[in-house]
Amino acid sequence: MTKLTKLSRSIAGKVALVTGAASGMGRATAHLFADEGARVAVLDRNEEGVKTVVAEILAAGGVAKGWTLDLVHSAGIAPVVVEIATHFGGLDILINNAGIDGSARIQSHRYEEVWERCFAINLAAHHHLIRAALPYLTKSGAGRIVNIASTEGVGGSAYSSPYTAAKHGVVGMTRALAVELGNQGVTVNCICPGAIHTGLTAAIPDKAKETFARRRVPLKRYGDPEEVAHATLSLVLPASSYINGATVVVDGGFTIQNNGGALS
Ligand code: NAI
């Protein structure tokens, strides 16, 4: 059949940098983008994990190369982005996904240390990556930035204020940059995942996960990383050219449930 529409839903040939790509949602995103024909820069602080994900993509016939970097060391970020863009001949898509837990009671003696580290990785690294990637994203003609925030970016939980504050920061930064970069051909959006089975939630006992999901999530389960990766993919498609500054919640209905699950 002759095509009746003009926008493309393919990222084949695009160059995508995914941070935190050795595990969880980053790994699922790297896999999915490679499945879709993108050339993927796999970046993480976990060297073994980077090697494994790159090997998985290459074994499946995809295109990927790995970079090991701890994003806490902000001075190392720009040189690696330049290396990635030089290796692949450009950069079209940046997925700011790497993140850590940032739980601490406000009275805890560890609070400041947790806050500093959480903000360095969950928020400051995003701006370092964006600033380094921008010269390439603007050249792309269809540059895409997706920041992975959290439902903690639109609500709050006790004992989690460093994480919640950083994730609210991610949502705010996404909105401001969406406005600022709109005239440079780059869209900026964010994803707010709810409870997802990843390395970050691996230590939560299964029983606690089940109870939480039964009471708080209309779909009655944790999500899988791949379900979030597909939402991320939808924001980087060439056809998503008019989606800018959006906050896409992927949480099984967790944040919109009014009755706390009391009747279900
Ligand atoms: P994960 O722990 O499975 O993966 C995170 C990856 O980021 C790991 O491979 C880790 O090595 C990497 N990373 C952490 N700190 C780094 C650093 N300083 N430099 C380089 N790489 C670093 O966790 P998950 O859940 O896949 O996390 C991805 C994103 O999703 C994070 O931003 C997290 O805050 C967010 N998120 C996770 C939720 C969940 O329920 N799992 C819910 C909402 C948001």
CSV table of N, CA and C in Angstrom, one decimal, residues 89-245:
chain,number,residue,atom,x,y,z
A,89,GLY,N,29.9,9.5,14.4
A,89,GLY,CA,29.7,10.5,13.4
A,89,GLY,C,28.5,11.4,13.7
A,90,GLY,N,28.2,11.6,15.0
A,90,GLY,CA,27.1,12.5,15.4
A,90,GLY,C,26.4,11.9,16.6
A,91,LEU,N,25.3,12.6,17.0
A,91,LEU,CA,24.5,12.1,18.1
A,91,LEU,C,23.1,12.7,17.9
A,92,ASP,N,22.1,11.9,17.9
A,92,ASP,CA,20.7,12.3,17.7
A,92,ASP,C,19.8,12.3,19.0
A,93,ILE,N,20.2,11.3,19.8
A,93,ILE,CA,19.3,11.0,21.0
A,93,ILE,C,20.1,10.9,22.3
A,94,LEU,N,19.7,11.6,23.3
A,94,LEU,CA,20.3,11.5,24.6
A,94,LEU,C,19.2,11.0,25.6
A,95,ILE,N,19.5,9.9,26.2
A,95,ILE,CA,18.6,9.4,27.3
A,95,ILE,C,19.3,9.5,28.6
A,96,ASN,N,18.9,10.5,29.4
A,96,ASN,CA,19.5,10.6,30.8
A,96,ASN,C,18.8,9.7,31.7
A,97,ASN,N,19.3,8.5,31.9
A,97,ASN,CA,18.6,7.5,32.7
A,97,ASN,C,19.3,7.1,34.0
A,98,ALA,N,20.7,7.2,34.0
A,98,ALA,CA,21.4,6.7,35.2
A,98,ALA,C,20.9,7.4,36.5
A,99,GLY,N,20.7,6.6,37.5
A,99,GLY,CA,20.2,7.2,38.7
A,99,GLY,C,20.4,6.2,39.9
A,100,ILE,N,20.3,6.8,41.1
A,100,ILE,CA,20.5,6.0,42.3
A,100,ILE,C,19.4,6.3,43.3
A,101,ASP,N,19.3,5.5,44.3
A,101,ASP,CA,18.4,5.8,45.4
A,101,ASP,C,18.9,7.0,46.2
A,102,GLY,N,17.9,7.7,46.7
A,102,GLY,CA,18.4,8.8,47.6
A,102,GLY,C,17.5,8.9,48.8
A,103,SER,N,17.4,7.8,49.5
A,103,SER,CA,16.5,7.8,50.7
A,103,SER,C,17.3,8.2,52.0
A,104,ALA,N,16.7,9.1,52.8
A,104,ALA,CA,17.3,9.4,54.1
A,104,ALA,C,16.3,10.2,54.9
A,105,ARG,N,16.2,9.8,56.1
A,105,ARG,CA,15.4,10.7,57.0
A,105,ARG,C,16.0,12.0,57.1
A,106,ILE,N,15.2,13.0,57.3
A,106,ILE,CA,15.7,14.4,57.4
A,106,ILE,C,16.6,14.6,58.6
A,107,GLN,N,16.4,13.8,59.7
A,107,GLN,CA,17.3,14.0,60.8
A,107,GLN,C,18.5,13.1,60.8
A,108,SER,N,18.6,12.3,59.7
A,108,SER,CA,19.7,11.3,59.7
A,108,SER,C,21.0,12.0,59.6
A,109,HIS,N,22.1,11.4,60.2
A,109,HIS,CA,23.4,12.0,60.2
A,109,HIS,C,24.0,11.9,58.7
A,110,ARG,N,23.4,11.0,58.0
A,110,ARG,CA,23.9,10.8,56.6
A,110,ARG,C,23.2,11.7,55.6
A,111,TYR,N,22.3,12.5,56.0
A,111,TYR,CA,21.4,13.2,55.1
A,111,TYR,C,22.2,14.0,54.1
A,112,GLU,N,23.1,14.8,54.5
A,112,GLU,CA,23.8,15.7,53.6
A,112,GLU,C,24.6,14.9,52.5
A,113,GLU,N,25.2,13.8,53.0
A,113,GLU,CA,26.0,13.0,52.1
A,113,GLU,C,25.1,12.4,51.0
A,114,VAL,N,23.9,11.9,51.5
A,114,VAL,CA,23.0,11.3,50.5
A,114,VAL,C,22.5,12.3,49.6
A,115,TRP,N,22.2,13.5,50.1
A,115,TRP,CA,21.7,14.6,49.2
A,115,TRP,C,22.7,15.0,48.1
A,116,GLU,N,23.9,15.1,48.5
A,116,GLU,CA,25.0,15.5,47.6
A,116,GLU,C,25.1,14.5,46.5
A,117,ARG,N,25.2,13.2,46.9
A,117,ARG,CA,25.5,12.2,45.9
A,117,ARG,C,24.2,12.0,44.9
A,118,CYS,N,23.1,12.1,45.6
A,118,CYS,CA,21.8,12.0,44.8
A,118,CYS,C,21.7,13.1,43.8
A,119,PHE,N,22.0,14.3,44.2
A,119,PHE,CA,21.8,15.5,43.3
A,119,PHE,C,22.9,15.4,42.2
A,120,ALA,N,24.1,14.9,42.5
A,120,ALA,CA,25.2,14.8,41.6
A,120,ALA,C,24.8,13.9,40.4
A,121,ILE,N,24.3,12.7,40.8
A,121,ILE,CA,24.0,11.7,39.8
A,121,ILE,C,22.6,11.9,39.1
A,122,ASN,N,21.6,12.1,40.0
A,122,ASN,CA,20.2,12.2,39.5
A,122,ASN,C,19.8,13.5,38.8
A,123,LEU,N,20.6,14.6,39.0
A,123,LEU,CA,20.2,15.8,38.4
A,123,LEU,C,21.4,16.5,37.7
A,124,ALA,N,22.5,16.8,38.5
A,124,ALA,CA,23.6,17.6,37.9
A,124,ALA,C,24.2,16.8,36.6
A,125,ALA,N,24.3,15.5,36.7
A,125,ALA,CA,24.9,14.8,35.5
A,125,ALA,C,24.0,15.1,34.3
A,126,HIS,N,22.7,15.2,34.5
A,126,HIS,CA,21.8,15.5,33.3
A,126,HIS,C,22.3,16.8,32.6
A,127,HIS,N,22.5,17.8,33.4
A,127,HIS,CA,22.9,19.1,32.7
A,127,HIS,C,24.3,19.0,32.1
A,128,HIS,N,25.2,18.3,32.7
A,128,HIS,CA,26.5,18.1,32.1
A,128,HIS,C,26.4,17.4,30.8
A,129,LEU,N,25.6,16.3,30.8
A,129,LEU,CA,25.4,15.5,29.5
A,129,LEU,C,24.7,16.4,28.5
A,130,ILE,N,23.7,17.1,28.8
A,130,ILE,CA,22.9,17.9,27.9
A,130,ILE,C,23.8,19.0,27.3
A,131,ARG,N,24.6,19.7,28.1
A,131,ARG,CA,25.5,20.7,27.6
A,131,ARG,C,26.5,20.2,26.6
A,132,ALA,N,27.0,19.0,27.0
A,132,ALA,CA,28.1,18.4,26.1
A,132,ALA,C,27.4,17.9,24.8
A,133,ALA,N,26.2,17.4,24.9
A,133,ALA,CA,25.5,16.7,23.7
A,133,ALA,C,24.9,17.8,22.8
A,134,LEU,N,24.6,18.9,23.3
A,134,LEU,CA,23.8,19.9,22.5
A,134,LEU,C,24.4,20.3,21.1
A,135,PRO,N,25.7,20.5,21.0
A,135,PRO,CA,26.2,20.8,19.6
A,135,PRO,C,25.9,19.8,18.6
A,136,TYR,N,25.8,18.5,19.0
A,136,TYR,CA,25.5,17.4,18.1
A,136,TYR,C,24.0,17.3,17.9
A,137,LEU,N,23.3,17.4,19.0
A,137,LEU,CA,21.8,17.3,18.9
A,137,LEU,C,21.2,18.4,18.0
A,138,THR,N,21.7,19.6,18.1
A,138,THR,CA,21.2,20.6,17.3
A,138,THR,C,21.5,20.4,15.8
A,139,LYS,N,22.7,19.8,15.5
A,139,LYS,CA,23.0,19.4,14.1
A,139,LYS,C,22.2,18.3,13.6
A,140,SER,N,21.6,17.5,14.4
A,140,SER,CA,20.9,16.3,14.0
A,140,SER,C,19.7,16.7,13.2
A,141,GLY,N,19.1,17.8,13.5
A,141,GLY,CA,17.8,18.2,12.8
A,141,GLY,C,16.6,17.6,13.5
A,142,ALA,N,16.8,16.6,14.2
A,142,ALA,CA,15.6,16.0,15.0
A,142,ALA,C,16.2,15.5,16.3
A,143,GLY,N,16.9,16.4,17.0
A,143,GLY,CA,17.5,16.0,18.3
A,143,GLY,C,16.5,15.7,19.4
A,144,ARG,N,16.8,14.7,20.2
A,144,ARG,CA,15.8,14.3,21.2
A,144,ARG,C,16.5,14.1,22.5
A,145,ILE,N,16.0,14.7,23.6
A,145,ILE,CA,16.5,14.4,24.9
A,145,ILE,C,15.3,13.9,25.7
A,146,VAL,N,15.5,12.7,26.4
A,146,VAL,CA,14.5,12.2,27.3
A,146,VAL,C,15.2,12.0,28.7
A,147,ASN,N,14.7,12.7,29.7
A,147,ASN,CA,15.2,12.5,31.0
A,147,ASN,C,14.3,11.6,31.8
A,148,ILE,N,14.9,10.6,32.5
A,148,ILE,CA,14.1,9.7,33.3
A,148,ILE,C,14.0,10.2,34.7
A,149,ALA,N,12.8,10.7,35.0
A,149,ALA,CA,12.5,11.2,36.4
A,149,ALA,C,11.9,10.1,37.2
A,150,SER,N,10.7,10.3,37.7
A,150,SER,CA,10.1,9.3,38.6
A,150,SER,C,8.7,9.8,39.0
A,151,THR,N,7.9,8.9,39.5
A,151,THR,CA,6.6,9.4,40.1
A,151,THR,C,7.0,10.3,41.3
A,152,GLU,N,8.2,10.1,41.8
A,152,GLU,CA,8.7,11.0,42.9
A,152,GLU,C,9.0,12.4,42.3
A,153,GLY,N,8.9,12.6,41.0
A,153,GLY,CA,9.1,13.9,40.4
A,153,GLY,C,7.8,14.7,40.3
A,154,VAL,N,6.7,14.0,40.6
A,154,VAL,CA,5.3,14.6,40.6
A,154,VAL,C,4.6,14.5,41.9
A,155,GLY,N,5.2,13.7,42.9
A,155,GLY,CA,4.6,13.5,44.2
A,155,GLY,C,5.7,13.4,45.2
A,156,GLY,N,5.4,12.9,46.4
A,156,GLY,CA,6.4,12.8,47.4
A,156,GLY,C,6.2,11.6,48.3
A,157,SER,N,7.3,11.1,48.9
A,157,SER,CA,7.2,10.0,49.8
A,157,SER,C,8.1,10.3,51.0
A,158,ALA,N,7.7,9.8,52.2
A,158,ALA,CA,8.5,10.0,53.4
A,158,ALA,C,9.9,9.4,53.2
A,159,TYR,N,10.8,9.9,53.9
A,159,TYR,CA,12.2,9.4,54.0
A,159,TYR,C,12.9,9.4,52.6
A,160,SER,N,12.4,10.2,51.7
A,160,SER,CA,13.0,10.2,50.4
A,160,SER,C,13.2,11.5,49.8
A,161,SER,N,13.3,12.5,50.7
A,161,SER,CA,13.4,13.9,50.2
A,161,SER,C,14.5,14.2,49.3
A,162,PRO,N,15.8,13.7,49.5
A,162,PRO,CA,16.8,14.0,48.5
A,162,PRO,C,16.4,13.5,47.1
A,163,TYR,N,15.9,12.2,47.0
A,163,TYR,CA,15.5,11.6,45.7
A,163,TYR,C,14.3,12.4,45.1
A,164,THR,N,13.3,12.7,46.0
A,164,THR,CA,12.1,13.4,45.5
A,164,THR,C,12.5,14.8,45.0
A,165,ALA,N,13.3,15.5,45.7
A,165,ALA,CA,13.8,16.9,45.3
A,165,ALA,C,14.5,16.8,44.0
A,166,ALA,N,15.4,15.8,43.9
A,166,ALA,CA,16.2,15.7,42.6
A,166,ALA,C,15.3,15.4,41.4
A,167,LYS,N,14.3,14.5,41.7
A,167,LYS,CA,13.4,14.1,40.6
A,167,LYS,C,12.5,15.3,40.2
A,168,HIS,N,12.0,16.0,41.2
A,168,HIS,CA,11.3,17.3,40.8
A,168,HIS,C,12.1,18.2,40.0
A,169,GLY,N,13.4,18.2,40.3
A,169,GLY,CA,14.4,19.0,39.6
A,169,GLY,C,14.5,18.6,38.1
A,170,VAL,N,14.4,17.3,37.9
A,170,VAL,CA,14.5,16.7,36.6
A,170,VAL,C,13.3,17.2,35.8
A,171,VAL,N,12.1,17.1,36.4
A,171,VAL,CA,10.9,17.5,35.7
A,171,VAL,C,11.0,19.0,35.4
A,172,GLY,N,11.4,19.8,36.3
A,172,GLY,CA,11.5,21.3,36.1
A,172,GLY,C,12.6,21.6,35.0
A,173,MET,N,13.7,21.0,35.1
A,173,MET,CA,14.7,21.2,34.1
A,173,MET,C,14.2,20.8,32.7
A,174,THR,N,13.5,19.7,32.6
A,174,THR,CA,12.9,19.3,31.3
A,174,THR,C,12.0,20.4,30.8
A,175,ARG,N,11.2,20.9,31.6
A,175,ARG,CA,10.2,21.9,31.1
A,175,ARG,C,10.9,23.2,30.7
A,176,ALA,N,11.9,23.7,31.5
A,176,ALA,CA,12.6,24.9,31.1
A,176,ALA,C,13.4,24.7,29.8
A,177,LEU,N,14.1,23.6,29.7
A,177,LEU,CA,14.9,23.4,28.5
A,177,LEU,C,14.0,23.1,27.3
A,178,ALA,N,12.8,22.5,27.5
A,178,ALA,CA,11.9,22.3,26.3
A,178,ALA,C,11.5,23.7,25.8
A,179,VAL,N,11.4,24.7,26.6
A,179,VAL,CA,11.0,26.0,26.1
A,179,VAL,C,12.3,26.7,25.5
A,180,GLU,N,13.4,26.5,26.2
A,180,GLU,CA,14.6,27.1,25.7
A,180,GLU,C,15.2,26.6,24.4
A,181,LEU,N,15.0,25.3,24.2
A,181,LEU,CA,15.7,24.6,23.0
A,181,LEU,C,14.7,24.4,21.9
A,182,GLY,N,13.4,24.8,22.1
A,182,GLY,CA,12.4,24.5,21.0
A,182,GLY,C,12.9,25.1,19.7
A,183,ASN,N,13.5,26.3,19.7
A,183,ASN,CA,13.9,26.9,18.4
A,183,ASN,C,15.2,26.4,17.9
A,184,GLN,N,15.8,25.4,18.6
A,184,GLN,CA,17.0,24.8,18.1
A,184,GLN,C,16.8,23.4,17.5
A,185,GLY,N,15.5,23.0,17.3
A,185,GLY,CA,15.3,21.7,16.7
A,185,GLY,C,15.5,20.6,17.7
A,186,VAL,N,15.5,20.8,19.0
A,186,VAL,CA,15.7,19.7,19.9
A,186,VAL,C,14.5,19.6,20.8
A,187,THR,N,13.9,18.5,21.0
A,187,THR,CA,12.8,18.3,22.0
A,187,THR,C,13.3,17.8,23.3
A,188,VAL,N,12.7,18.2,24.4
A,188,VAL,CA,13.1,17.7,25.7
A,188,VAL,C,11.9,17.2,26.4
A,189,ASN,N,11.8,16.0,26.8
A,189,ASN,CA,10.7,15.4,27.5
A,189,ASN,C,11.2,14.5,28.7
A,190,CYS,N,10.3,14.2,29.5
A,190,CYS,CA,10.7,13.2,30.6
A,190,CYS,C,9.7,12.2,30.8
A,191,ILE,N,10.2,11.1,31.3
A,191,ILE,CA,9.4,9.9,31.7
A,191,ILE,C,9.4,9.8,33.2
A,192,CYS,N,8.2,9.5,33.8
A,192,CYS,CA,8.1,9.3,35.2
A,192,CYS,C,7.7,7.9,35.5
A,193,PRO,N,8.7,6.9,35.6
A,193,PRO,CA,8.2,5.6,35.9
A,193,PRO,C,7.7,5.4,37.4
A,194,GLY,N,6.8,4.5,37.5
A,194,GLY,CA,6.4,4.1,38.9
A,194,GLY,C,7.3,3.0,39.4
A,195,ALA,N,6.6,2.0,40.0
A,195,ALA,CA,7.4,0.9,40.6
A,195,ALA,C,7.8,-0.1,39.5
A,196,ILE,N,9.0,-0.2,39.2
A,196,ILE,CA,9.5,-1.1,38.1
A,196,ILE,C,10.5,-2.1,38.7
A,197,HIS,N,10.5,-3.3,38.2
A,197,HIS,CA,11.5,-4.4,38.6
A,197,HIS,C,12.8,-4.0,37.9
A,198,THR,N,13.8,-3.5,38.7
A,198,THR,CA,15.1,-3.2,38.2
A,198,THR,C,16.1,-3.4,39.4
A,199,GLY,N,17.4,-3.1,39.1
A,199,GLY,CA,18.4,-3.2,40.2
A,199,GLY,C,18.0,-2.3,41.3
A,200,LEU,N,17.4,-1.2,41.0
A,200,LEU,CA,17.1,-0.2,42.1
A,200,LEU,C,16.1,-0.7,43.1
A,201,THR,N,15.2,-1.6,42.7
A,201,THR,CA,14.1,-2.1,43.5
A,201,THR,C,14.4,-3.5,43.9
A,202,ALA,N,15.5,-4.1,43.5
A,202,ALA,CA,15.8,-5.5,43.7
A,202,ALA,C,15.8,-5.9,45.2
A,203,ALA,N,16.2,-4.9,46.1
A,203,ALA,CA,16.4,-5.3,47.5
A,203,ALA,C,15.0,-5.3,48.2
A,204,ILE,N,14.0,-4.7,47.6
A,204,ILE,CA,12.7,-4.7,48.3
A,204,ILE,C,12.1,-6.2,48.3
A,205,PRO,N,11.8,-6.7,49.4
A,205,PRO,CA,11.3,-8.1,49.4
A,205,PRO,C,10.1,-8.3,48.5
A,206,ASP,N,10.0,-9.5,47.9
A,206,ASP,CA,8.9,-9.8,47.0
A,206,ASP,C,7.5,-9.5,47.7
A,207,LYS,N,7.4,-9.9,49.0
A,207,LYS,CA,6.1,-9.8,49.7
A,207,LYS,C,5.7,-8.3,49.8
A,208,ALA,N,6.7,-7.4,50.0
A,208,ALA,CA,6.4,-6.0,50.1
A,208,ALA,C,6.0,-5.4,48.8
A,209,LYS,N,6.7,-5.9,47.7
A,209,LYS,CA,6.3,-5.5,46.4
A,209,LYS,C,4.9,-5.9,46.1
A,210,GLU,N,4.5,-7.1,46.4
A,210,GLU,CA,3.2,-7.6,46.1
A,210,GLU,C,2.1,-6.8,46.8
A,211,THR,N,2.4,-6.5,48.1
A,211,THR,CA,1.4,-5.8,48.9
A,211,THR,C,1.3,-4.4,48.4
A,212,PHE,N,2.4,-3.7,48.0
A,212,PHE,CA,2.4,-2.4,47.5
A,212,PHE,C,1.5,-2.4,46.2
A,213,ALA,N,1.8,-3.3,45.3
A,213,ALA,CA,1.2,-3.4,44.0
A,213,ALA,C,-0.3,-3.6,44.2
A,214,ARG,N,-0.7,-4.5,45.1
A,214,ARG,CA,-2.1,-4.9,45.3
A,214,ARG,C,-2.9,-3.7,45.8
A,215,ARG,N,-2.2,-2.9,46.7
A,215,ARG,CA,-2.9,-1.8,47.4
A,215,ARG,C,-2.9,-0.5,46.5
A,216,ARG,N,-1.8,-0.3,45.9
A,216,ARG,CA,-1.5,1.1,45.3
A,216,ARG,C,-1.5,1.2,43.8
A,217,VAL,N,-1.4,0.0,43.1
A,217,VAL,CA,-1.3,0.1,41.6
A,217,VAL,C,-2.5,-0.5,41.0
A,218,PRO,N,-3.3,0.2,40.3
A,218,PRO,CA,-4.5,-0.3,39.6
A,218,PRO,C,-4.2,-1.6,38.8
A,219,LEU,N,-3.0,-1.7,38.2
A,219,LEU,CA,-2.7,-2.9,37.4
A,219,LEU,C,-2.2,-4.0,38.2
A,220,LYS,N,-2.1,-3.8,39.6
A,220,LYS,CA,-1.8,-4.8,40.6
A,220,LYS,C,-0.4,-5.5,40.4
A,221,ARG,N,0.5,-4.8,39.8
A,221,ARG,CA,1.9,-5.4,39.7
A,221,ARG,C,2.9,-4.3,39.5
A,222,TYR,N,4.2,-4.7,39.7
A,222,TYR,CA,5.3,-3.8,39.3
A,222,TYR,C,5.4,-3.9,37.7
A,223,GLY,N,6.0,-2.8,37.2
A,223,GLY,CA,6.2,-2.8,35.7
A,223,GLY,C,7.5,-3.5,35.4
A,224,ASP,N,7.6,-3.8,34.1
A,224,ASP,CA,8.9,-4.3,33.6
A,224,ASP,C,9.7,-3.2,32.9
A,225,PRO,N,11.0,-3.3,32.9
A,225,PRO,CA,11.8,-2.2,32.3
A,225,PRO,C,11.4,-2.0,30.8
A,226,GLU,N,11.1,-3.1,30.1
A,226,GLU,CA,10.8,-2.9,28.7
A,226,GLU,C,9.5,-2.1,28.5
A,227,GLU,N,8.6,-2.1,29.4
A,227,GLU,CA,7.4,-1.3,29.3
A,227,GLU,C,7.7,0.2,29.4
A,228,VAL,N,8.7,0.5,30.1
A,228,VAL,CA,9.2,1.9,30.2
A,228,VAL,C,10.0,2.3,29.0
A,229,ALA,N,10.8,1.4,28.5
A,229,ALA,CA,11.6,1.6,27.3
A,229,ALA,C,10.7,2.0,26.1
A,230,HIS,N,9.6,1.3,26.0
A,230,HIS,CA,8.7,1.6,24.8
A,230,HIS,C,8.2,3.0,24.9
A,231,ALA,N,7.9,3.5,26.1
A,231,ALA,CA,7.4,4.9,26.3
A,231,ALA,C,8.5,5.8,25.9
A,232,THR,N,9.7,5.5,26.3
A,232,THR,CA,10.9,6.3,26.0
A,232,THR,C,11.1,6.4,24.5
A,233,LEU,N,11.0,5.2,23.8
A,233,LEU,CA,11.1,5.2,22.4
A,233,LEU,C,10.1,6.1,21.7
A,234,SER,N,8.9,6.1,22.2
A,234,SER,CA,7.8,6.8,21.6
A,234,SER,C,8.1,8.3,21.6
A,235,LEU,N,8.9,8.8,22.6
A,235,LEU,CA,9.3,10.2,22.6
A,235,LEU,C,10.4,10.6,21.7
A,236,VAL,N,11.2,9.6,21.3
A,236,VAL,CA,12.4,10.0,20.4
A,236,VAL,C,12.1,9.7,18.9
A,237,LEU,N,10.9,9.2,18.6
A,237,LEU,CA,10.6,9.0,17.2
A,237,LEU,C,10.7,10.3,16.4
A,238,PRO,N,11.1,10.2,15.1
A,238,PRO,CA,11.0,11.4,14.3
A,238,PRO,C,9.6,11.9,14.3
A,239,ALA,N,8.6,11.0,14.3
A,239,ALA,CA,7.2,11.4,14.2
A,239,ALA,C,6.7,12.1,15.5
A,240,SER,N,7.5,12.1,16.6
A,240,SER,CA,7.1,12.8,17.8
A,240,SER,C,7.6,14.2,17.8
A,241,SER,N,7.7,14.8,16.7
A,241,SER,CA,8.3,16.1,16.5
A,241,SER,C,7.6,17.2,17.2
A,242,TYR,N,6.3,17.0,17.6
A,242,TYR,CA,5.6,18.1,18.3
A,242,TYR,C,5.3,17.8,19.8
A,243,ILE,N,6.0,16.8,20.3
A,243,ILE,CA,5.9,16.5,21.7
A,243,ILE,C,7.1,17.1,22.4
A,244,ASN,N,6.9,18.1,23.2
A,244,ASN,CA,8.0,18.8,23.8
A,244,ASN,C,7.6,19.3,25.2
A,245,GLY,N,8.4,19.0,26.2
A,245,GLY,CA,8.1,19.5,27.5
A,245,GLY,C,7.1,18.6,28.3
